[in-house]
CSV table of C-alpha atoms in Angstrom, one decimal:
chain,number,residue,atom,x,y,z
A,1281,UNK,CA,0.0,0.0,0.0
A,1282,UNK,CA,1.4,3.4,-1.0
A,1283,UNK,CA,0.7,6.1,1.7
A,1284,UNK,CA,-2.0,8.7,0.9
A,1285,UNK,CA,-0.7,11.6,-1.1
A,1286,UNK,CA,2.4,9.7,-2.4
A,1287,UNK,CA,2.8,9.4,-6.1
A,1288,UNK,CA,3.2,5.9,-7.5
A,1289,UNK,CA,6.3,4.9,-9.3
A,1290,UNK,CA,6.2,5.1,-13.1
A,1291,UNK,CA,5.4,1.8,-14.8
A,1292,UNK,CA,8.4,0.1,-16.3
A,1293,UNK,CA,9.2,1.4,-19.8
A,1294,UNK,CA,6.9,4.5,-19.4
A,1295,UNK,CA,7.8,8.1,-19.0
A,1296,UNK,CA,8.9,9.2,-15.5
A,1297,UNK,CA,6.9,12.5,-15.6
A,1298,UNK,CA,8.3,14.1,-12.4
A,1299,UNK,CA,11.9,13.4,-13.3
A,1300,UNK,CA,11.3,14.8,-16.8
A,1301,UNK,CA,9.9,18.1,-15.5
A,1302,UNK,CA,12.6,18.6,-12.9
A,1303,UNK,CA,15.3,17.9,-15.6
A,1304,UNK,CA,13.6,20.5,-17.8
A,1305,UNK,CA,13.8,23.1,-15.1
A,1306,UNK,CA,17.5,22.5,-14.6
A,1307,UNK,CA,18.0,22.7,-18.4
A,1308,UNK,CA,16.2,26.0,-18.7
A,1309,UNK,CA,18.1,27.6,-15.8
A,1310,UNK,CA,21.3,26.4,-17.5
A,1311,UNK,CA,20.2,28.1,-20.7
A,1312,UNK,CA,19.4,24.9,-22.6
A,1313,UNK,CA,15.6,25.3,-22.8
A,1314,UNK,CA,13.3,27.9,-24.4
A,1315,UNK,CA,10.4,29.5,-22.7
A,1316,UNK,CA,8.5,32.1,-24.8
A,1317,UNK,CA,6.7,34.4,-22.4
A,1318,UNK,CA,8.5,33.2,-19.3
A,1319,UNK,CA,11.3,35.3,-17.8
A,1320,UNK,CA,14.3,33.9,-16.1
A,1321,UNK,CA,13.0,35.6,-12.9
A,1322,UNK,CA,9.8,33.7,-13.3
A,1323,UNK,CA,11.6,30.4,-13.7
A,1324,UNK,CA,13.6,31.1,-10.6
A,1325,UNK,CA,10.6,32.2,-8.5
A,1326,UNK,CA,7.7,30.8,-10.5
A,1327,UNK,CA,5.7,33.7,-9.2
A,1328,UNK,CA,6.9,36.8,-11.1
A,1329,UNK,CA,5.0,38.6,-13.9
A,1330,UNK,CA,5.1,37.1,-17.4
A,1331,UNK,CA,7.2,38.8,-20.1
A,1332,UNK,CA,6.1,39.2,-23.7
A,1333,UNK,CA,4.8,36.2,-25.5
A,1334,UNK,CA,4.6,35.0,-29.1
A,1335,UNK,CA,1.1,34.4,-30.4
A,1336,UNK,CA,-0.4,33.4,-33.7
A,1337,UNK,CA,-2.5,35.9,-35.6
A,1338,UNK,CA,-6.2,35.6,-34.8
A,1339,UNK,CA,-7.9,33.0,-37.0
A,1340,UNK,CA,-10.0,34.7,-39.6
A,1341,UNK,CA,-12.8,32.1,-39.3
A,1342,UNK,CA,-13.2,32.4,-35.5
A,1343,UNK,CA,-15.8,34.5,-33.7
A,1344,UNK,CA,-16.8,34.4,-30.1
A,1345,UNK,CA,-20.2,33.2,-28.9
A,1346,UNK,CA,-22.6,35.8,-27.4
A,1347,UNK,CA,-21.6,34.6,-24.0
A,1348,UNK,CA,-18.5,32.7,-22.8
A,1349,UNK,CA,-20.3,29.3,-23.4
A,1350,UNK,CA,-22.3,28.3,-26.4
A,1351,UNK,CA,-24.5,25.4,-25.2
A,1352,UNK,CA,-27.5,25.9,-22.9
A,1353,UNK,CA,-26.7,25.6,-19.2
A,1354,UNK,CA,-30.0,24.6,-17.4
A,1355,UNK,CA,-29.6,25.3,-13.7
A,1356,UNK,CA,-30.7,21.8,-12.8
A,1357,UNK,CA,-27.6,20.5,-14.6
A,1358,UNK,CA,-24.9,23.2,-14.2
A,1359,UNK,CA,-23.5,25.7,-11.7
A,1360,UNK,CA,-22.2,28.7,-13.8
A,1361,UNK,CA,-18.8,29.9,-12.6
A,1362,UNK,CA,-17.7,32.9,-14.8
A,1363,UNK,CA,-16.5,31.5,-18.1
A,1364,UNK,CA,-16.9,28.0,-16.8
A,1365,UNK,CA,-19.8,25.6,-16.0
A,1366,UNK,CA,-19.7,22.9,-13.4
A,1367,UNK,CA,-21.8,19.8,-13.8
A,1368,UNK,CA,-24.1,19.0,-10.9
A,1369,UNK,CA,-23.5,15.4,-9.7
A,1370,UNK,CA,-27.2,14.7,-9.2
A,1371,UNK,CA,-27.5,15.4,-13.0
A,1372,UNK,CA,-25.4,12.4,-13.8
A,1373,UNK,CA,-27.6,9.9,-12.0
A,1374,UNK,CA,-28.8,7.3,-14.6
A,1375,UNK,CA,-26.7,8.7,-17.5
A,1376,UNK,CA,-24.5,5.7,-17.9
A,1377,UNK,CA,-20.7,5.5,-18.0
A,1378,UNK,CA,-20.2,8.3,-20.5
A,1379,UNK,CA,-21.2,11.9,-19.6
A,1380,UNK,CA,-23.7,13.2,-22.2
A,1381,UNK,CA,-22.3,16.0,-24.2
A,1382,UNK,CA,-25.0,18.4,-23.0
A,1383,UNK,CA,-24.1,17.7,-19.4
A,1384,UNK,CA,-20.3,17.8,-19.7
A,1385,UNK,CA,-18.6,20.5,-17.7
A,1386,UNK,CA,-17.0,23.4,-19.5
A,1387,UNK,CA,-13.6,25.0,-18.6
A,1388,UNK,CA,-12.7,28.1,-20.6
A,1389,UNK,CA,-10.0,30.6,-20.1
A,1390,UNK,CA,-11.9,33.1,-22.3
A,1391,UNK,CA,-14.9,32.5,-24.5
A,1392,UNK,CA,-15.7,29.6,-26.7
A,1393,UNK,CA,-14.6,30.4,-30.3
A,1394,UNK,CA,-16.9,29.4,-33.1
A,1395,UNK,CA,-14.8,27.8,-35.8
A,1396,UNK,CA,-15.6,26.3,-39.2
A,1397,UNK,CA,-14.0,22.9,-40.0
A,1398,UNK,CA,-13.7,23.8,-43.7
A,1399,UNK,CA,-11.4,26.7,-42.9
A,1400,UNK,CA,-9.5,25.1,-40.1
A,1401,UNK,CA,-5.8,24.1,-40.4
A,1402,UNK,CA,-3.5,22.4,-38.0
A,1403,UNK,CA,0.0,23.9,-38.4
A,1404,UNK,CA,3.1,22.0,-37.2
A,1405,UNK,CA,6.5,23.8,-37.1
A,1406,UNK,CA,9.7,24.0,-35.2
A,1407,UNK,CA,13.3,22.6,-34.9
A,1408,UNK,CA,12.0,19.1,-34.0
A,1409,UNK,CA,10.7,18.5,-37.5
A,1410,UNK,CA,12.9,17.7,-40.5
A,1411,UNK,CA,13.8,20.8,-42.4
A,1412,UNK,CA,13.0,23.0,-39.4
A,1413,UNK,CA,9.8,24.6,-40.8
A,1414,UNK,CA,9.3,28.1,-39.5
A,1415,UNK,CA,6.1,29.2,-37.8
A,1416,UNK,CA,5.1,31.1,-41.0
A,1417,UNK,CA,5.9,28.1,-43.2
A,1418,UNK,CA,4.4,25.2,-41.3
A,1419,UNK,CA,3.5,21.7,-42.3
A,1420,UNK,CA,-0.4,21.8,-42.6
A,1421,UNK,CA,-3.2,19.3,-42.2
A,1422,UNK,CA,-6.8,20.1,-42.9
A,1423,UNK,CA,-9.9,18.7,-41.1
A,1424,UNK,CA,-10.5,16.1,-43.9
A,1425,UNK,CA,-6.8,15.2,-43.9
A,1426,UNK,CA,-7.0,14.1,-40.2
A,1427,UNK,CA,-10.3,12.3,-40.7
A,1428,UNK,CA,-8.7,10.3,-43.6
A,1429,UNK,CA,-6.0,8.9,-41.2
A,1430,UNK,CA,-6.5,5.7,-39.2
A,1431,UNK,CA,-8.7,6.5,-36.3
A,1432,UNK,CA,-8.6,5.5,-32.6
A,1433,UNK,CA,-11.5,5.5,-30.1
A,1434,UNK,CA,-10.8,5.9,-26.4
A,1435,UNK,CA,-12.9,6.3,-23.3
A,1436,UNK,CA,-11.2,8.8,-21.0
A,1437,UNK,CA,-11.9,11.5,-18.5
A,1438,UNK,CA,-11.1,15.1,-18.7
A,1439,UNK,CA,-10.8,16.9,-15.4
A,1440,UNK,CA,-9.7,20.3,-14.3
A,1441,UNK,CA,-6.6,20.4,-12.0
A,1442,UNK,CA,-8.7,22.5,-9.6
A,1443,UNK,CA,-11.6,20.1,-9.3
A,1444,UNK,CA,-12.5,19.9,-5.6
A,1445,UNK,CA,-10.7,23.2,-4.9
A,1446,UNK,CA,-13.5,24.6,-2.7
A,1447,UNK,CA,-13.1,21.8,-0.2
A,1448,UNK,CA,-9.6,23.1,0.7
A,1449,UNK,CA,-11.6,25.9,2.3
A,1450,UNK,CA,-14.9,24.3,3.4
A,1451,UNK,CA,-13.3,21.2,4.9
A,1452,UNK,CA,-9.7,22.3,5.8
A,1453,UNK,CA,-10.0,26.0,6.4
A,1454,UNK,CA,-7.3,26.9,3.8
A,1455,UNK,CA,-7.3,30.0,1.7
A,1456,UNK,CA,-6.7,29.2,-2.0
A,1457,UNK,CA,-7.1,31.1,-5.3
A,1458,UNK,CA,-9.0,30.0,-8.4
A,1459,UNK,CA,-12.5,28.9,-9.4
A,1460,UNK,CA,-14.3,27.4,-6.4
A,1461,UNK,CA,-15.2,24.0,-8.0
A,1462,UNK,CA,-16.8,21.4,-5.9
A,1463,UNK,CA,-16.4,18.0,-7.6
A,1464,UNK,CA,-18.2,18.6,-11.0
A,1465,UNK,CA,-15.2,19.7,-13.1
A,1466,UNK,CA,-14.9,16.3,-14.7
A,1467,UNK,CA,-16.5,14.3,-17.4
A,1468,UNK,CA,-15.9,11.0,-19.2
A,1469,UNK,CA,-16.5,10.7,-22.9
A,1470,UNK,CA,-15.8,8.3,-25.8
A,1471,UNK,CA,-13.3,10.2,-27.9
A,1472,UNK,CA,-12.5,9.4,-31.5
A,1473,UNK,CA,-9.5,10.9,-33.4
A,1474,UNK,CA,-6.0,10.2,-34.7
A,1475,UNK,CA,-2.9,9.5,-32.7
A,1476,UNK,CA,-0.8,12.6,-32.3
A,1477,UNK,CA,2.2,10.4,-32.9
A,1478,UNK,CA,0.9,9.5,-36.4
A,1479,UNK,CA,0.5,13.2,-37.3
A,1480,UNK,CA,4.0,14.0,-35.9
A,1481,UNK,CA,5.6,11.3,-38.0
A,1482,UNK,CA,3.8,12.4,-41.1
A,1483,UNK,CA,4.9,16.0,-40.5
A,1484,UNK,CA,8.5,14.8,-40.5
A,1485,UNK,CA,9.4,14.2,-36.8
A,1486,UNK,CA,13.2,14.3,-36.4
A,1487,UNK,CA,15.4,12.5,-34.0
A,1488,UNK,CA,16.2,15.9,-32.4
A,1489,UNK,CA,12.6,16.5,-31.2
A,1490,UNK,CA,12.3,17.0,-27.4
A,1491,UNK,CA,9.0,18.7,-26.6
A,1492,UNK,CA,5.6,19.2,-28.3
A,1493,UNK,CA,3.5,22.3,-27.5
A,1494,UNK,CA,-0.1,22.5,-28.8
A,1495,UNK,CA,-1.7,25.9,-28.8
A,1496,UNK,CA,-5.4,26.8,-28.9
A,1497,UNK,CA,-7.3,29.2,-31.1
A,1498,UNK,CA,-9.3,30.8,-28.3
A,1499,UNK,CA,-8.6,34.4,-27.5
A,1500,UNK,CA,-5.5,35.5,-25.7
A,1501,UNK,CA,-5.7,35.1,-21.9
A,1502,UNK,CA,-5.1,38.2,-19.8
A,1503,UNK,CA,-3.8,37.9,-16.3
A,1504,UNK,CA,-2.8,40.8,-14.0
A,1505,UNK,CA,-3.2,43.2,-16.9
A,1506,UNK,CA,-0.8,41.3,-19.2
A,1507,UNK,CA,-1.6,39.1,-22.2
A,1508,UNK,CA,-0.2,35.7,-21.8
A,1509,UNK,CA,-1.1,34.8,-25.3
A,1510,UNK,CA,-3.2,31.8,-26.3
A,1511,UNK,CA,-3.4,28.8,-24.1
A,1512,UNK,CA,-0.5,26.4,-24.7
A,1513,UNK,CA,1.3,23.8,-22.6
A,1514,UNK,CA,4.3,21.6,-23.6
A,1515,UNK,CA,4.3,17.8,-23.6
A,1516,UNK,CA,7.3,15.6,-23.5
A,1517,UNK,CA,7.8,13.8,-26.8
A,1518,UNK,CA,7.5,10.4,-25.0
A,1519,UNK,CA,4.0,11.3,-23.8
A,1520,UNK,CA,3.0,12.8,-27.2
A,1521,UNK,CA,4.0,9.5,-28.9
A,1522,UNK,CA,2.3,7.3,-26.3
A,1523,UNK,CA,-1.5,7.8,-25.9
A,1524,UNK,CA,-2.3,11.4,-26.9
A,1525,UNK,CA,-5.1,11.9,-29.5
A,1526,UNK,CA,-6.1,14.7,-31.8
A,1527,UNK,CA,-9.9,14.2,-31.2
A,1528,UNK,CA,-12.6,15.3,-33.5
A,1529,UNK,CA,-15.6,13.3,-32.1
A,1530,UNK,CA,-17.1,13.1,-28.6
A,1531,UNK,CA,-19.6,10.3,-27.8
A,1532,UNK,CA,-20.2,9.6,-31.5
A,1533,UNK,CA,-20.8,13.2,-32.5
A,1534,UNK,CA,-18.5,15.9,-33.9
A,1535,UNK,CA,-17.0,17.8,-31.0
A,1536,UNK,CA,-19.4,20.5,-29.7
A,1537,UNK,CA,-18.1,24.1,-29.9
A,1538,UNK,CA,-17.5,24.3,-26.1
A,1539,UNK,CA,-15.4,21.1,-26.1
A,1540,UNK,CA,-13.0,22.0,-28.8
A,1541,UNK,CA,-14.6,21.9,-32.3
A,1542,UNK,CA,-13.3,21.1,-34.7
A,1543,UNK,CA,-10.2,19.4,-33.1
A,1544,UNK,CA,-8.8,19.2,-29.6
A,1545,UNK,CA,-5.9,17.5,-27.9
A,1546,UNK,CA,-6.8,14.6,-25.5
A,1547,UNK,CA,-4.1,13.7,-23.0
A,1548,UNK,CA,-5.5,10.7,-21.0
A,1549,UNK,CA,-5.2,10.8,-17.2
A,1550,UNK,CA,-3.3,14.1,-17.1
A,1551,UNK,CA,-4.7,17.4,-15.7
A,1552,UNK,CA,-7.2,19.0,-18.1
A,1553,UNK,CA,-5.0,21.9,-19.1
A,1554,UNK,CA,-2.9,19.5,-21.1
A,1555,UNK,CA,-5.9,18.6,-23.3
A,1556,UNK,CA,-5.8,21.9,-25.3
A,1557,UNK,CA,-9.1,22.7,-27.0
A,1558,UNK,CA,-9.5,24.3,-30.5
A,1559,UNK,CA,-5.9,23.3,-31.3
A,1560,UNK,CA,-4.5,25.4,-34.1
A,1561,UNK,CA,-0.8,24.8,-34.1
A,1562,UNK,CA,1.8,22.5,-32.6
A,1563,UNK,CA,5.4,23.5,-32.0
A,1564,UNK,CA,7.7,20.6,-32.2
A,1565,UNK,CA,10.9,21.7,-30.6
A,1566,UNK,CA,14.5,20.5,-30.4
A,1567,UNK,CA,14.8,22.4,-27.1
A,1568,UNK,CA,12.8,22.0,-23.9
A,1569,UNK,CA,9.8,24.4,-23.8
A,1570,UNK,CA,8.0,26.3,-21.0
A,1571,UNK,CA,4.9,28.4,-21.0
A,1572,UNK,CA,2.9,30.3,-18.3
A,1573,UNK,CA,0.7,27.2,-18.0
A,1574,UNK,CA,3.5,25.0,-16.6
A,1575,UNK,CA,5.4,27.7,-14.6
A,1576,UNK,CA,3.1,30.3,-12.9
A,1577,UNK,CA,0.0,28.1,-13.3
A,1578,UNK,CA,-0.4,24.3,-12.7
A,1579,UNK,CA,2.4,23.9,-10.2
A,1580,UNK,CA,2.1,23.5,-6.4
A,1581,UNK,CA,3.2,26.4,-4.2
A,1582,UNK,CA,3.0,26.8,-0.5
A,1583,UNK,CA,4.7,25.8,2.8
A,1584,UNK,CA,4.4,22.0,2.0
A,1585,UNK,CA,6.2,22.4,-1.3
A,1586,UNK,CA,9.7,23.4,-2.5
A,1587,UNK,CA,10.4,27.2,-2.4
A,1588,UNK,CA,10.5,27.3,-6.2
A,1589,UNK,CA,7.3,25.3,-6.5
A,1590,UNK,CA,6.7,21.7,-7.5
A,1591,UNK,CA,7.4,20.1,-10.9
A,1592,UNK,CA,4.6,21.0,-13.4
A,1593,UNK,CA,1.5,19.0,-12.8
A,1594,UNK,CA,0.9,15.9,-15.0
A,1595,UNK,CA,-1.2,13.1,-13.7
A,1596,UNK,CA,-4.5,13.6,-12.0
A,1597,UNK,CA,-5.2,12.5,-8.5
A,1598,UNK,CA,-7.7,10.2,-6.8
A,1599,UNK,CA,-11.3,11.3,-6.0
A,1600,UNK,CA,-14.8,10.0,-5.3
A,1601,UNK,CA,-18.2,11.6,-5.5
A,1602,UNK,CA,-21.9,10.8,-4.8
A,1603,UNK,CA,-24.5,11.2,-7.4
A,1604,UNK,CA,-26.4,13.4,-5.0
A,1605,UNK,CA,-27.1,17.1,-4.4
A,1606,UNK,CA,-25.5,18.6,-1.4
A,1607,UNK,CA,-28.0,18.5,1.4
A,1608,UNK,CA,-30.2,15.8,-0.1
A,1609,UNK,CA,-32.8,14.3,2.2
A,1610,UNK,CA,-33.7,10.6,2.9
A,1611,UNK,CA,-36.6,9.1,4.7
A,1612,UNK,CA,-35.8,7.2,7.9
A,1613,UNK,CA,-36.6,3.5,8.1
A,1614,UNK,CA,-36.7,3.1,4.3
A,1615,UNK,CA,-34.3,1.3,2.0
A,1616,UNK,CA,-32.2,3.5,-0.3
A,1617,UNK,CA,-29.3,2.9,-2.7
A,1618,UNK,CA,-26.5,5.4,-2.8
A,1619,UNK,CA,-24.7,5.7,-6.1
A,1620,UNK,CA,-21.4,7.3,-6.9
A,1621,UNK,CA,-18.2,7.3,-9.0
A,1622,UNK,CA,-14.5,7.2,-8.3
A,1623,UNK,CA,-11.5,7.8,-10.5
A,1624,UNK,CA,-7.7,8.1,-10.6
A,1625,UNK,CA,-5.0,9.4,-12.9
A,1626,UNK,CA,-2.6,6.6,-11.7
A,1627,UNK,CA,-4.7,3.5,-12.7
A,1628,UNK,CA,-8.1,1.9,-12.3
A,1629,UNK,CA,-10.2,1.9,-9.1
A,1630,UNK,CA,-9.6,-1.2,-7.1
A,1631,UNK,CA,-12.3,-0.7,-4.4
A,1632,UNK,CA,-14.4,1.9,-2.7
A,1633,UNK,CA,-15.4,2.1,0.9
A,1634,UNK,CA,-18.5,4.1,2.0
A,1635,UNK,CA,-19.5,5.6,5.4
A,1636,UNK,CA,-23.0,6.7,6.1
A,1637,UNK,CA,-22.3,7.9,9.7
A,1638,UNK,CA,-19.7,10.6,9.2
A,1639,UNK,CA,-16.7,8.2,9.1
A,1640,UNK,CA,-17.4,6.1,12.3
A,1641,UNK,CA,-17.9,2.9,10.3
A,1642,UNK,CA,-17.2,1.8,6.7
A,1643,UNK,CA,-18.3,-0.9,4.3
A,1644,UNK,CA,-17.3,-1.9,0.8
A,1645,UNK,CA,-19.3,-0.7,-2.1
A,1646,UNK,CA,-20.4,-2.8,-5.1
A,1647,UNK,CA,-18.4,-1.8,-8.3
A,1648,UNK,CA,-20.3,-1.7,-11.6
A,1649,UNK,CA,-17.3,-1.3,-13.9
A,1650,UNK,CA,-14.1,-3.2,-14.1
A,1651,UNK,CA,-11.1,-1.3,-13.1
A,1652,UNK,CA,-9.7,0.7,-16.1
A,1653,UNK,CA,-7.1,3.4,-16.3
A,1654,UNK,CA,-8.2,6.8,-17.5
A,1655,UNK,CA,-11.9,6.5,-16.6
A,1656,UNK,CA,-14.1,6.3,-13.6
A,1657,UNK,CA,-15.7,3.4,-11.9
A,1658,UNK,CA,-19.4,3.5,-10.9
A,1659,UNK,CA,-20.4,2.0,-7.6
A,1660,UNK,CA,-23.4,1.7,-5.2
A,1661,UNK,CA,-24.2,0.7,-1.6
A,1662,UNK,CA,-27.6,0.1,0.1
A,1663,UNK,CA,-28.5,2.2,3.0
A,1664,UNK,CA,-31.4,2.1,5.5
A,1665,UNK,CA,-31.1,5.0,7.8
A,1666,UNK,CA,-32.7,4.8,11.3
A,1667,UNK,CA,-31.9,7.9,13.2
A,1668,UNK,CA,-33.1,11.3,12.0
A,1669,UNK,CA,-31.0,14.4,11.6
A,1670,UNK,CA,-28.0,15.7,9.7
A,1671,UNK,CA,-25.1,13.4,8.8
A,1672,UNK,CA,-22.3,13.1,6.3
A,1673,UNK,CA,-21.8,10.5,3.6
A,1674,UNK,CA,-18.1,9.7,2.8
A,1675,UNK,CA,-16.6,7.6,0.0
A,1676,UNK,CA,-12.9,6.6,0.0
A,1677,UNK,CA,-11.4,5.0,-3.1
A,1678,UNK,CA,-8.2,2.9,-3.5
A,1679,UNK,CA,-6.7,2.6,-6.9
A,1680,UNK,CA,-4.8,-0.2,-8.6
A,1681,UNK,CA,-1.5,1.7,-8.0
A,1682,UNK,CA,-2.1,1.3,-4.3
A,1683,UNK,CA,-3.1,4.9,-3.6
A,1684,UNK,CA,-5.9,5.6,-1.1
A,1685,UNK,CA,-7.8,8.9,-0.6
A,1686,UNK,CA,-6.4,10.6,2.6
A,1687,UNK,CA,-8.5,12.3,5.2
A,1688,UNK,CA,-6.7,15.6,4.6
A,1689,UNK,CA,-5.3,16.9,1.3
A,1690,UNK,CA,-1.9,18.6,1.3
A,1691,UNK,CA,-2.7,22.3,0.6
A,1692,UNK,CA,-1.3,24.5,-2.0
A,1693,UNK,CA,-1.9,28.2,-2.7
A,1694,UNK,CA,-3.8,27.7,-6.0
A,1695,UNK,CA,-5.9,24.8,-4.8
A,1696,UNK,CA,-4.9,22.1,-7.2
A,1697,UNK,CA,-5.2,18.3,-6.9
A,1698,UNK,CA,-7.6,18.0,-3.9
A,1699,UNK,CA,-7.8,14.3,-3.2
A,1700,UNK,CA,-9.1,14.0,0.4
A,1701,UNK,CA,-12.4,12.2,1.2
A,1702,UNK,CA,-15.2,14.7,0.8
A,1703,UNK,CA,-17.8,15.0,3.6
A,1704,UNK,CA,-21.2,15.0,1.7
A,1705,UNK,CA,-23.9,16.6,3.9
A,1706,UNK,CA,-27.4,14.9,3.9
A,1707,UNK,CA,-30.4,14.9,6.2
A,1708,UNK,CA,-32.5,12.0,7.4
A,1709,UNK,CA,-36.2,12.9,8.0
């Protein structure tokens, strides 16, 4: 058993992601890595303001929706949070393993761009391709070009790194920054697309390639009065060639606008920021790359972490949720069935234990899906409450890598990777 909060060892033959990122940091500080938009001061402190950034011209075919999100957001399904929309867990009851597109959470840095597939191009450039094509002379693929390549279908979750952030405050009394998600910044879909590795090879991947950096076509993101450019985040080449997709379908339909139409990146099991939506270009570099989204953002800062911050976040953590509204009521003396889901970025879910008395006693839940990496496992447990009044339901998952949800999550200033058991309030009447 691996202690709660301890990352599992990388599987044999797979990328050691933490070692990779720490090596990249050392290389950049030594002058061997490039970081457009990231000053040396930022790399040293990882808290300083961002310098100027390079950005593609605005796509001529894009226009923003009337609001930040295109699809309807009925309040019985969603909690609106600025440019984002959190799925209510009670809205997932009875929906099956895959989250319906119309109930899938939305995480936007700006507003959803409305793009046309016929005008869309994916541009690949950089010193990691043969011939070193420049940004203004890239190798291009159209939408139909991608759809003509051999396709792959994969079930996988996408989850914001800040999912569960509000519980740092409500359960642990910590002050953190960022969107106050509860647990609804996750969804599981059946994605269809092409392997990023296949596209890279067709574009002329060279043996000098080190990092791959997709960039979205949404508007430039402004933070603290400065434009950080369009959202982009580098991937190590080993990951890009492993299981990353360029997805164009979601649950058997073309990607909805809010979820990346016409094409998005899908990085299974990693924090959601890696799965760039509305991808427009990919830099393939012969040097290590950094961006604001793996320096200032999506790292762990705070007293429990190194002074310069943690390595950039990669794999998601372990969580559980009940398919119930907060404060749901139950009749005393009657039989009920509690339903929920658990998931992990490190493997499948091995088992789930549930408490209906605030953590005093626990029992094993029935699993309704076989343990699979990259997606959640549905579970249920019967309950016949006797005493009336307020109580808390708790669910604790253990994954196939040996990780178990802790009672307390290690805090960080931006509220990422909350993994503690959540106390779900209910009332018996």
